[in-house]
Tab-separated table of C-alpha atoms in Angstrom:
chain	number	residue	atom	x	y	z
Y	1	ALA	CA	-0.254	0.071	0.200
Y	2	GLN	CA	0.832	3.537	-0.562
Y	3	SER	CA	1.357	6.515	1.971
Y	4	VAL	CA	1.425	9.977	2.001
Y	5	THR	CA	2.640	12.017	4.635
Y	6	GLN	CA	2.659	15.903	5.182
Y	7	LEU	CA	4.132	17.496	8.551
Y	8	ASP	CA	3.655	20.575	8.006
Y	9	SER	CA	-0.458	21.082	8.639
Y	10	GLN	CA	0.455	25.084	8.639
Y	11	VAL	CA	3.256	26.993	7.380
Y	12	PRO	CA	2.972	31.247	8.056
Y	13	VAL	CA	5.530	32.690	5.816
Y	14	PHE	CA	6.107	36.612	4.785
Y	15	GLU	CA	4.892	37.814	1.207
Y	16	GLU	CA	8.356	36.861	-1.009
Y	17	ALA	CA	10.470	34.787	1.475
Y	18	PRO	CA	10.828	31.404	0.299
Y	19	VAL	CA	9.190	28.353	1.072
Y	20	GLU	CA	9.133	24.529	1.605
Y	21	LEU	CA	6.449	22.429	2.059
Y	22	ARG	CA	6.981	19.116	3.221
Y	23	CYS	CA	6.246	15.529	1.863
Y	24	ASN	CA	7.748	11.757	2.638
Y	25	TYR	CA	5.877	9.420	0.818
Y	26	SER	CA	6.123	5.052	1.376
Y	27	SER	CA	5.652	2.520	-1.412
Y	28	SER	CA	6.584	-1.108	-2.208
Y	29	VAL	CA	6.418	-0.226	-5.773
Y	30	SER	CA	7.025	2.519	-8.135
Y	31	VAL	CA	5.247	5.720	-8.451
Y	32	TYR	CA	4.306	8.495	-9.651
Y	33	LEU	CA	4.059	12.003	-7.211
Y	34	PHE	CA	1.971	15.019	-7.751
Y	35	TRP	CA	1.279	18.109	-6.146
Y	36	TYR	CA	-2.537	20.062	-6.278
Y	37	VAL	CA	-3.034	23.389	-4.716
Y	38	GLN	CA	-6.844	23.760	-3.528
Y	39	TYR	CA	-7.769	27.712	-2.814
Y	40	PRO	CA	-10.790	28.562	-0.644
Y	41	ASN	CA	-14.033	26.552	-1.632
Y	42	GLN	CA	-12.396	25.602	-5.043
Y	43	GLY	CA	-11.210	22.145	-6.172
Y	44	LEU	CA	-7.958	21.084	-6.399
Y	45	GLN	CA	-5.540	22.110	-9.320
Y	46	LEU	CA	-2.364	20.559	-10.779
Y	47	LEU	CA	0.734	22.003	-9.514
Y	48	LEU	CA	3.251	19.632	-10.670
Y	49	LYS	CA	4.273	15.770	-11.297
Y	50	TYR	CA	6.927	13.800	-11.557
Y	51	LEU	CA	6.507	10.717	-13.719
Y	52	SER	CA	10.270	9.753	-14.609
Y	53	GLY	CA	13.507	11.835	-15.572
Y	54	SER	CA	14.957	14.837	-14.358
Y	55	THR	CA	14.127	14.879	-9.971
Y	56	LEU	CA	13.576	18.204	-10.423
Y	57	VAL	CA	10.413	19.873	-11.808
Y	58	LYS	CA	8.684	23.024	-12.388
Y	59	GLY	CA	5.214	23.494	-12.161
Y	60	ILE	CA	2.610	26.482	-12.538
Y	61	ASN	CA	3.075	29.832	-10.532
Y	62	GLY	CA	6.616	29.320	-10.120
Y	63	PHE	CA	6.573	26.645	-7.758
Y	64	GLU	CA	8.737	23.597	-8.306
Y	65	ALA	CA	9.567	20.456	-6.805
Y	66	GLU	CA	12.243	17.817	-6.237
Y	67	PHE	CA	11.985	14.193	-6.108
Y	68	ASN	CA	14.574	12.339	-3.779
Y	69	LYS	CA	14.300	8.287	-4.282
Y	70	SER	CA	16.693	7.596	-1.142
Y	71	GLN	CA	14.640	9.772	1.103
Y	72	THR	CA	11.332	8.741	-0.420
Y	73	SER	CA	10.424	12.716	-0.432
Y	74	PHE	CA	9.061	15.314	-2.601
Y	75	HIS	CA	9.346	18.458	-1.217
Y	76	LEU	CA	7.457	21.699	-2.829
Y	77	ARG	CA	9.575	25.224	-3.346
Y	78	LYS	CA	8.861	28.243	-4.177
Y	79	PRO	CA	11.733	31.572	-3.787
Y	80	SER	CA	9.634	34.008	-3.119
Y	81	VAL	CA	5.748	33.828	-2.406
Y	82	HIS	CA	2.709	35.905	-2.764
Y	83	ILE	CA	-0.352	36.272	-0.979
Y	84	SER	CA	-2.079	35.108	-3.510
Y	85	ASP	CA	-0.179	31.606	-2.644
Y	86	THR	CA	-2.430	31.474	0.474
Y	87	ALA	CA	-4.080	28.106	-0.461
Y	88	GLU	CA	-4.119	24.026	0.936
Y	89	TYR	CA	-1.555	22.515	-0.675
Y	90	PHE	CA	-1.663	18.557	-1.057
Y	91	CYS	CA	1.030	16.275	-1.938
Y	92	ALA	CA	-0.376	12.731	-3.733
Y	93	VAL	CA	0.886	9.604	-5.500
Y	94	SER	CA	-0.370	6.964	-7.376
Y	95	ARG	CA	1.261	3.410	-8.368
Y	96	MET	CA	2.533	3.163	-11.935
Y	97	ASP	CA	-0.097	0.867	-13.239
Y	98	SER	CA	-2.867	2.409	-11.618
Y	99	SER	CA	-2.294	6.273	-11.709
Y	100	TYR	CA	-5.817	7.199	-12.073
Y	101	LYS	CA	-5.643	6.330	-8.184
Y	102	LEU	CA	-4.678	9.178	-5.865
Y	103	ILE	CA	-3.010	8.523	-2.897
Y	104	PHE	CA	-3.289	12.425	-0.715
Y	105	GLY	CA	-1.749	13.529	1.998
Y	106	SER	CA	-3.803	15.392	4.873
Y	107	GLY	CA	-2.484	18.520	3.435
Y	108	THR	CA	-0.513	21.737	4.110
Y	109	ARG	CA	-2.143	24.892	4.575
Y	110	LEU	CA	0.252	27.572	3.453
Y	111	LEU	CA	-0.305	31.091	5.193
Y	112	VAL	CA	1.278	34.171	3.310
Y	113	ARG	CA	1.395	37.434	5.492
Y	114	PRO	CA	2.602	40.549	3.993
M	1	ASP	CA	-14.428	26.381	-21.556
M	2	ALA	CA	-16.411	25.265	-18.730
M	3	GLY	CA	-14.981	22.966	-15.692
M	4	VAL	CA	-16.630	20.160	-13.926
M	5	ILE	CA	-19.458	22.107	-12.618
M	6	GLN	CA	-20.911	20.493	-8.902
M	7	SER	CA	-24.667	21.109	-7.577
M	8	PRO	CA	-25.207	22.088	-5.295
M	9	ARG	CA	-22.570	23.847	-3.680
M	10	HIS	CA	-24.180	23.858	-0.016
M	11	GLU	CA	-26.799	21.433	1.243
M	12	VAL	CA	-27.455	21.203	4.882
M	13	THR	CA	-30.614	18.581	5.671
M	14	GLU	CA	-31.081	16.467	8.598
M	15	MET	CA	-30.397	13.202	9.119
M	16	GLY	CA	-32.174	10.231	7.186
M	17	GLN	CA	-32.988	12.217	4.289
M	18	GLU	CA	-31.987	11.117	1.319
M	19	VAL	CA	-29.497	13.278	-0.405
M	20	THR	CA	-28.196	13.589	-4.190
M	21	LEU	CA	-25.386	15.745	-5.215
M	22	ARG	CA	-24.902	16.466	-9.026
M	23	CYS	CA	-22.176	16.480	-11.456
M	24	LYS	CA	-21.537	17.691	-15.049
M	25	PRO	CA	-18.333	16.462	-16.204
M	26	ILE	CA	-15.373	18.651	-18.786
M	27	SER	CA	-17.278	17.194	-22.238
M	28	GLY	CA	-15.063	14.757	-24.466
M	29	HIS	CA	-13.478	13.647	-20.811
M	30	ASP	CA	-14.389	9.767	-20.190
M	31	TYR	CA	-13.596	8.906	-16.755
M	32	LEU	CA	-15.384	10.619	-13.964
M	33	PHE	CA	-14.431	10.534	-10.235
M	34	TRP	CA	-16.329	11.236	-6.884
M	35	TYR	CA	-13.945	11.936	-4.062
M	36	ARG	CA	-14.470	12.790	-0.543
M	37	GLN	CA	-12.972	15.150	1.854
M	38	THR	CA	-13.062	15.267	5.947
M	39	MET	CA	-10.851	16.433	8.148
M	40	MET	CA	-10.508	13.117	9.291
M	41	ARG	CA	-9.477	10.885	6.487
M	42	GLY	CA	-8.657	13.631	4.310
M	43	LEU	CA	-9.657	12.964	0.508
M	44	GLU	CA	-10.748	9.597	-0.767
M	45	LEU	CA	-11.643	8.048	-3.930
M	46	LEU	CA	-15.130	7.009	-3.872
M	47	ILE	CA	-16.126	5.648	-7.035
M	48	TYR	CA	-14.752	6.172	-11.024
M	49	PHE	CA	-17.077	5.867	-14.266
M	50	ASN	CA	-15.360	4.929	-17.328
M	51	ASN	CA	-17.959	5.883	-20.675
M	52	ASN	CA	-20.478	5.977	-18.023
M	53	VAL	CA	-19.782	2.327	-16.167
M	54	PRO	CA	-18.774	2.000	-13.071
M	55	ILE	CA	-15.176	0.892	-12.764
M	56	ASP	CA	-14.149	0.753	-8.925
M	57	ASP	CA	-16.550	1.412	-6.252
M	58	SER	CA	-14.034	-0.208	-3.729
M	59	GLY	CA	-14.159	3.117	-1.816
M	60	MET	CA	-17.802	3.489	-1.802
M	61	PRO	CA	-18.010	3.614	2.326
M	62	GLU	CA	-21.602	1.265	2.232
M	63	ASP	CA	-24.884	-0.041	1.074
M	64	ARG	CA	-26.159	3.660	1.941
M	65	PHE	CA	-24.235	5.766	-0.809
M	66	SER	CA	-24.387	5.305	-5.109
M	67	ALA	CA	-23.811	6.504	-8.108
M	68	LYS	CA	-24.955	6.688	-11.351
M	69	MET	CA	-23.523	7.983	-14.503
M	70	PRO	CA	-26.661	7.659	-16.936
M	71	ASN	CA	-25.233	9.653	-19.615
M	72	ALA	CA	-21.768	11.273	-20.614
M	73	SER	CA	-22.432	14.657	-19.544
M	74	PHE	CA	-24.239	13.691	-16.138
M	75	SER	CA	-23.513	11.832	-12.568
M	76	THR	CA	-25.077	11.466	-9.367
M	77	LEU	CA	-23.848	10.615	-5.887
M	78	LYS	CA	-26.790	9.307	-3.674
M	79	ILE	CA	-26.907	9.049	0.116
M	80	GLN	CA	-30.087	7.253	1.167
M	81	PRO	CA	-30.285	7.589	4.454
M	82	SER	CA	-28.240	10.223	5.157
M	83	GLU	CA	-26.022	10.380	8.267
M	84	PRO	CA	-24.158	12.894	10.610
M	85	ARG	CA	-20.939	11.579	9.690
M	86	ASP	CA	-21.447	11.687	5.930
M	87	SER	CA	-20.740	16.048	6.877
M	88	ALA	CA	-17.867	16.105	3.977
M	89	VAL	CA	-17.153	18.614	0.740
M	90	TYR	CA	-17.445	15.809	-1.703
M	91	PHE	CA	-15.916	16.276	-5.380
M	92	CYS	CA	-16.217	15.496	-8.759
M	93	ALA	CA	-13.285	15.358	-10.824
M	94	SER	CA	-13.023	14.107	-14.781
M	95	SER	CA	-9.833	13.787	-16.996
M	96	PRO	CA	-9.871	12.339	-20.922
M	97	GLY	CA	-7.884	9.556	-20.140
M	98	THR	CA	-6.718	7.155	-16.682
M	99	GLY	CA	-2.745	8.255	-17.353
M	100	PRO	CA	-0.348	10.138	-15.495
M	101	ASN	CA	-0.565	12.732	-17.947
M	102	GLN	CA	-4.191	13.041	-18.635
M	103	PRO	CA	-4.670	14.758	-14.851
M	104	GLN	CA	-8.020	14.983	-13.234
M	105	HIS	CA	-10.102	18.207	-13.163
M	106	PHE	CA	-11.564	18.750	-9.998
M	107	GLY	CA	-15.117	20.711	-9.687
M	108	ASP	CA	-15.541	23.528	-6.954
M	109	GLY	CA	-17.486	20.493	-4.282
M	110	THR	CA	-20.473	20.282	-2.933
M	111	ARG	CA	-20.495	20.761	1.392
M	112	LEU	CA	-22.517	18.373	2.945
M	113	SER	CA	-23.638	18.897	6.559
M	114	ILE	CA	-26.122	16.236	7.833
M	115	LEU	CA	-27.574	17.840	11.287
């Protein structure tokens, strides 16, 4: 079975500061990795995904994430956040043979303050 | 382009009542997914359809829950009878395929409160 752990339930940060949202996963088989963002009262939107190849992947809105197989991590980063980045961020994994079945972490609320 | 449309956005009802949640997927998307989001359990896949046929309903919590897709542009998730523990946000998502390069597009959800 697969599982995803997002250790930080909330991350407060000042505007224009860098941020890292942590994600660790557990799986006995190879997986795909995803980050989704959920703005208040909206559904989830895909930020970025890792399927294979370069371990550093870039997504929308200036976010990037790095896949680290040895540490089973897929941390999300942004060098300078904006107020508009305030949202809930979900890390997710899926098995390669059933990639539709997303297993989500519990989410991290990013709170950007002026 | 219109995204995934869910209705109602909010539903408050008393326990024991029947609840019907509705979803209109993006045109041309052959796959439709129903999720439930709660504080305790996070986001869970309940069921998904391919070409209107239910393929995997292993996430449906119990017989009180049922989902249908009578045509390519409409799906319902029904709870009968409803219980307070069913209170959650229910999301519908659709995608053109199930591969990782065909991401799911989510609706804005239905916030359900069972009193």
